[in-house]
Short mmCIF file of C-alpha atoms in Angstrom, two decimals:
data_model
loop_
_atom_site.label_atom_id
_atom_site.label_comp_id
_atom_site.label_asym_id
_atom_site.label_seq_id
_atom_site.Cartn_x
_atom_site.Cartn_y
_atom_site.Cartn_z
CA UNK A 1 0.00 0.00 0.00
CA UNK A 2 1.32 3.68 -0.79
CA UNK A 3 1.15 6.50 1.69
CA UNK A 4 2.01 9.83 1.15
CA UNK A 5 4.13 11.94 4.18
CA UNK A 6 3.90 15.94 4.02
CA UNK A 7 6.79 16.97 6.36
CA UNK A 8 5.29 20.18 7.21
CA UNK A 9 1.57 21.15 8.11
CA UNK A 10 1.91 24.84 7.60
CA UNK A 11 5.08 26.87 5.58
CA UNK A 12 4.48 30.50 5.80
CA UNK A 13 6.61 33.17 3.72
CA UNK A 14 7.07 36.31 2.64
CA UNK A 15 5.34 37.70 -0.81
CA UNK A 16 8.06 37.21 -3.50
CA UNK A 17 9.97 34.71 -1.31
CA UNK A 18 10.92 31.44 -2.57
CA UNK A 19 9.54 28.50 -1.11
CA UNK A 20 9.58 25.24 -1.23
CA UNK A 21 6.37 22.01 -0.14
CA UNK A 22 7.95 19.09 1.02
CA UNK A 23 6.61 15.76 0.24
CA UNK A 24 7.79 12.14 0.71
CA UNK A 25 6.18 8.62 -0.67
CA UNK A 26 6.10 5.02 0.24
CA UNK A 27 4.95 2.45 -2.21
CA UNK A 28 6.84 -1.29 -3.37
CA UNK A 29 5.24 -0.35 -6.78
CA UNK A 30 5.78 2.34 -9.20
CA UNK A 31 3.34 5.30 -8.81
CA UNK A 32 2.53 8.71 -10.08
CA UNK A 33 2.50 11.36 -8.26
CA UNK A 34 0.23 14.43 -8.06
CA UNK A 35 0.13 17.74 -6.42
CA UNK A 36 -3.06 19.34 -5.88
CA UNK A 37 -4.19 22.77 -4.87
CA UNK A 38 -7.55 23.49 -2.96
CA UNK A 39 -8.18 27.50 -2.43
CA UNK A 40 -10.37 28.63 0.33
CA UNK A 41 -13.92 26.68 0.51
CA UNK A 42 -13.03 25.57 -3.20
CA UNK A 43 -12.68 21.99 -4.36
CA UNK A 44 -9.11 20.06 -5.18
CA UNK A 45 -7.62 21.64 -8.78
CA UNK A 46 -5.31 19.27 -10.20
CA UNK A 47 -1.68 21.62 -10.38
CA UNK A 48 1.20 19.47 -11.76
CA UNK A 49 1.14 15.73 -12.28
CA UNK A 50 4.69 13.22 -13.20
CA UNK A 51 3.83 10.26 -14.82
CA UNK A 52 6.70 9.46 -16.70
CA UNK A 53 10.02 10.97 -18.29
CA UNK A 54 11.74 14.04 -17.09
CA UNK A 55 11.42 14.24 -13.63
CA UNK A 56 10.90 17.97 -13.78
CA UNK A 57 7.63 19.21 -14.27
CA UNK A 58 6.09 22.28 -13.91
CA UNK A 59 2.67 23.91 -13.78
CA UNK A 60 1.39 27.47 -15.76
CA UNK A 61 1.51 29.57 -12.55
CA UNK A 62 5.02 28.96 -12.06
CA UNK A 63 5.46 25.95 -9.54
CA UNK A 64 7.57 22.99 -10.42
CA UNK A 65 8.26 20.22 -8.77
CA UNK A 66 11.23 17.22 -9.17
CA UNK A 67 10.28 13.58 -8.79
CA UNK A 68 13.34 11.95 -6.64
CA UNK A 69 13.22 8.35 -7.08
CA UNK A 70 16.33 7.22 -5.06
CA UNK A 71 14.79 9.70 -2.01
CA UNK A 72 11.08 8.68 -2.94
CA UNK A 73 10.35 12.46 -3.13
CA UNK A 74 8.37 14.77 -5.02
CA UNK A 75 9.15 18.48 -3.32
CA UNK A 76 7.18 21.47 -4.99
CA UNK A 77 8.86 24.27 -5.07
CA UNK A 78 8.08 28.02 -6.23
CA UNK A 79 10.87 30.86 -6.53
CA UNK A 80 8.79 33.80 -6.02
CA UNK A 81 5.32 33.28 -4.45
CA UNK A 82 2.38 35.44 -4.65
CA UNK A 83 -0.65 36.19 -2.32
CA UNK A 84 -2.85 34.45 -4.71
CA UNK A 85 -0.66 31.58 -4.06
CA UNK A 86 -2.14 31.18 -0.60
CA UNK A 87 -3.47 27.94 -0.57
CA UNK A 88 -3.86 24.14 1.00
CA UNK A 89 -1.53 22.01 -1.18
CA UNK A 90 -1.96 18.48 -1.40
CA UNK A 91 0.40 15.65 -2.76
CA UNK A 92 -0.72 12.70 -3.98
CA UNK A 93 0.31 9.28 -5.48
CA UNK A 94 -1.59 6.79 -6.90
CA UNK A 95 -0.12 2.73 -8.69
CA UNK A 96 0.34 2.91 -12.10
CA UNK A 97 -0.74 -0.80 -12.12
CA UNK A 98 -4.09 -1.72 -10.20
CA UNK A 99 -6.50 0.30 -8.49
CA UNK A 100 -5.27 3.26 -8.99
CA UNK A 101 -6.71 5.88 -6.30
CA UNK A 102 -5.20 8.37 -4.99
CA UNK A 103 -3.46 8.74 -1.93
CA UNK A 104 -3.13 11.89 -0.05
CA UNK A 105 -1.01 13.59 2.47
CA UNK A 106 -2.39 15.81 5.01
CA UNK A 107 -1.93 18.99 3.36
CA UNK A 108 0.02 22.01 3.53
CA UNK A 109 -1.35 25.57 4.21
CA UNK A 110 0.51 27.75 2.38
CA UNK A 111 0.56 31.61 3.96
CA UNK A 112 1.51 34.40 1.62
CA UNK A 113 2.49 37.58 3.78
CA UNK A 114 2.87 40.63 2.27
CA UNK B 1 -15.57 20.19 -20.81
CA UNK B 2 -18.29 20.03 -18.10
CA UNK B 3 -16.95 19.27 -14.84
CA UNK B 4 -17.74 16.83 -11.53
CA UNK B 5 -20.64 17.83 -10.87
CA UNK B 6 -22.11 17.38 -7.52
CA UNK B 7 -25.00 18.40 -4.77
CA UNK B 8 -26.05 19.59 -2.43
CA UNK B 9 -23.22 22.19 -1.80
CA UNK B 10 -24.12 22.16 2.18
CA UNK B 11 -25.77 20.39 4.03
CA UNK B 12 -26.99 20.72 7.88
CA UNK B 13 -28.28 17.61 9.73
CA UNK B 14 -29.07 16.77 13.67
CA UNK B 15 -27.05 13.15 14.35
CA UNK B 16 -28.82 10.22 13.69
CA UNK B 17 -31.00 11.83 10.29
CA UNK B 18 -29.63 10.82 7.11
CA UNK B 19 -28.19 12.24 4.08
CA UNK B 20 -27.57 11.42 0.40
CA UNK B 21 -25.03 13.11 -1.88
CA UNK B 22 -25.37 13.18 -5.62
CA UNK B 23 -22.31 12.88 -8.21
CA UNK B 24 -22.09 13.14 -12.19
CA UNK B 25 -18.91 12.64 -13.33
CA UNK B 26 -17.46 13.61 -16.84
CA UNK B 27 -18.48 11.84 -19.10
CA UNK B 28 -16.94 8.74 -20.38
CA UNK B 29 -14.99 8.74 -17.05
CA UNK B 30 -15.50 4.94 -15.78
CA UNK B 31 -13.94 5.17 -12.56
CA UNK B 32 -15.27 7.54 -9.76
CA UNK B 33 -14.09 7.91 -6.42
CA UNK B 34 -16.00 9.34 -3.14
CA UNK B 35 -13.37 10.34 -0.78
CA UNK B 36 -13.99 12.52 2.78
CA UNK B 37 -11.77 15.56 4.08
CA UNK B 38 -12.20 16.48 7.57
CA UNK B 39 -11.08 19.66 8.58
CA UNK B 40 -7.19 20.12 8.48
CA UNK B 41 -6.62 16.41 6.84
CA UNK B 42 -6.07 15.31 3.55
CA UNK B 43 -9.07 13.46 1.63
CA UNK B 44 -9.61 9.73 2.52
CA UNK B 45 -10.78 7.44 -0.33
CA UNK B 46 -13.95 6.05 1.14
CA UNK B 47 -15.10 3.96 -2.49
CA UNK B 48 -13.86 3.73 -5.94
CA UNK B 49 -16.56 2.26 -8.58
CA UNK B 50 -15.30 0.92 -11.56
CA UNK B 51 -18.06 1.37 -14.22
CA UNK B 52 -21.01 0.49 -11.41
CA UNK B 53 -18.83 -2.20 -10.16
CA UNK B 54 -17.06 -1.25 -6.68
CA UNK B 55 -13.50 -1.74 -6.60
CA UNK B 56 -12.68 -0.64 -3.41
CA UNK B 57 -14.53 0.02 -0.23
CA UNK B 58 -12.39 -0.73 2.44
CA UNK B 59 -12.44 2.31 4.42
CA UNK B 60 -16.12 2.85 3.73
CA UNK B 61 -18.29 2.27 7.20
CA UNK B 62 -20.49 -0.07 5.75
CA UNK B 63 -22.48 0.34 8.94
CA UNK B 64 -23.63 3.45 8.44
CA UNK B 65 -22.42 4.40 4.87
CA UNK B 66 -23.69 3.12 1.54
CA UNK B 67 -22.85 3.98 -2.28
CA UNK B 68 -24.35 3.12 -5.59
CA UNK B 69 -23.24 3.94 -9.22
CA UNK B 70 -26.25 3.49 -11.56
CA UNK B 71 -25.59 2.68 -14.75
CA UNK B 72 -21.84 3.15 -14.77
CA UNK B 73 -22.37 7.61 -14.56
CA UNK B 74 -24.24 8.52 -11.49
CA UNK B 75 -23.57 8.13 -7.85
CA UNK B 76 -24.88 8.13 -4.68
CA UNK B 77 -23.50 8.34 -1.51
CA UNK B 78 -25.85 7.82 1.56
CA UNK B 79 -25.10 7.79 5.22
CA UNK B 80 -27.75 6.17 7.84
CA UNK B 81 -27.93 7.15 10.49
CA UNK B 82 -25.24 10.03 10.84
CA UNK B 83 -23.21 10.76 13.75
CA UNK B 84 -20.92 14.31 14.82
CA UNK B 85 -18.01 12.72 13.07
CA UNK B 86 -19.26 12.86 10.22
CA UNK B 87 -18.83 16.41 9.96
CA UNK B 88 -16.50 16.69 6.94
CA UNK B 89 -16.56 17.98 3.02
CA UNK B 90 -17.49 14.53 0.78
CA UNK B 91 -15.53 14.83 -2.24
CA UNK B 92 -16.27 13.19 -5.49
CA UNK B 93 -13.92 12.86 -8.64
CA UNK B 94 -13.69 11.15 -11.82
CA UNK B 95 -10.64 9.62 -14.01
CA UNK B 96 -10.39 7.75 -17.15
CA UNK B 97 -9.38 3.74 -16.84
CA UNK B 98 -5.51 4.58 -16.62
CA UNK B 99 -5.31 7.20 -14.10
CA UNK B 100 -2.50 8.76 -15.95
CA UNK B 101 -4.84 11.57 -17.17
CA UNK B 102 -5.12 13.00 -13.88
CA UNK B 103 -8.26 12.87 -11.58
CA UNK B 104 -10.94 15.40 -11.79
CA UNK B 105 -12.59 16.74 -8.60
CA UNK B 106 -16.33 18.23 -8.04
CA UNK B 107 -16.61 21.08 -5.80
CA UNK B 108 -17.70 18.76 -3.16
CA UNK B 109 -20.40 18.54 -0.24
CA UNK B 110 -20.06 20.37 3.25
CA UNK B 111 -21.70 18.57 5.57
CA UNK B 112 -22.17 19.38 9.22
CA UNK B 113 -23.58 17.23 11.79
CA UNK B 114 -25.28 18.96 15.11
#
């Protein structure tokens, strides 16, 4: 079974600042891996997704995140945040074989302060 | 595209009434997925249907909780009779076969339980 670690539960910066969402992965199989962003009382919006080939990918607001298979990470990362950026960020994996759901972590509130 | 589509948006109950939440997924999607979020956790996969066939409902409280997918598009979820902890926004999304094309999520239910 997969399972999904978020290392920290809230990451608050400074508008402009980089920053970067940590997020670790378990799973004896190989996966994909997601991250999601939900915005206040809004449902989950799908933000950058690695399935397969360069283990860079990015999203169209400017967030990017590496897949790490020898440290079974997927960080998301950001160099210069906005306040629109504040959000709850979720990462996700799911098999690429079987069943398929998705796994989440707990989350991460992101805080933009001006 | 048309997206997830589901209702009611809220929902306010005293414990032990019940409840049913509606789902229409995009279509030609054959998997859907019902997941719950608490406040301040990620989303917990409570069923996945696989066309109206149910893959997966190991975390569902079959107690209390019950699902149906009529006619592969449509879903219900239904809780009898509900209790406090229930409180919690019921999620439902919607994925082709493979997965790979990324999982799309309704706006979900809030549901409160006095």
């Amino acid at each position: 079974a997969q399972s999904v670690t978020q290392l920290d539960s809230q990451v608050p910066v400074f508008e402009e600042a980089p920053v970067e969402l940590r997020c670790n992965y378990s799973s004896s199989v190989s996966v994909y891996l997601f991250w999601y962003v939900q915005y206040p009382n809004q449902g989950l919006q799908l933000l950058l997704k690695y399935l397969s080939g360069s283990t860079l990918v990015e999203s169209i607001n400017g967030f990017e995140a590496e897949f790490n298979k020898s440290q079974t990470s997927f960080h998301l990362r950001k160099p210069s945040v906005h306040i629109s950026d504040t959000a709850e960020y979720f990462c996700a994996v799911s098999e690429v074989q079987g069943a398929q759901k998705l796994v989440f972590g707990q989350g991460t509130r992101l805080t933009i302060n001006p | 595209e048309a997206g997830v589509a589901q209702s009611p948006r809220y929902k306010i109950i005293e414990k032990r009434q019940s409840v049913a939440f509606w789902c229409n997924p995009i279509s030609g999607h054959a998997t859907l997925y019902w997941y719950q979020q608490i406040l301040g956790q990620g989303p917990k996969l409570l069923i996945q249907f696989q066309n109206n066939g149910v893959v997966d409902d190991s975390q569902l409280p079959k107690d209390r909780f019950s699902a149906e997918r009529l006619k592969g598009v449509d879903s219900t979820l239904k809780i009898q009779p509900a209790k406090l902890e229930d409180s919690a926004v019921y999620l439902c999304a919607s994925s082709t076969w493979t997965g790979s094309g990324g999982y799309t999520f309704g706006s979900g239910t809030r549901l409160t339980v006095v």
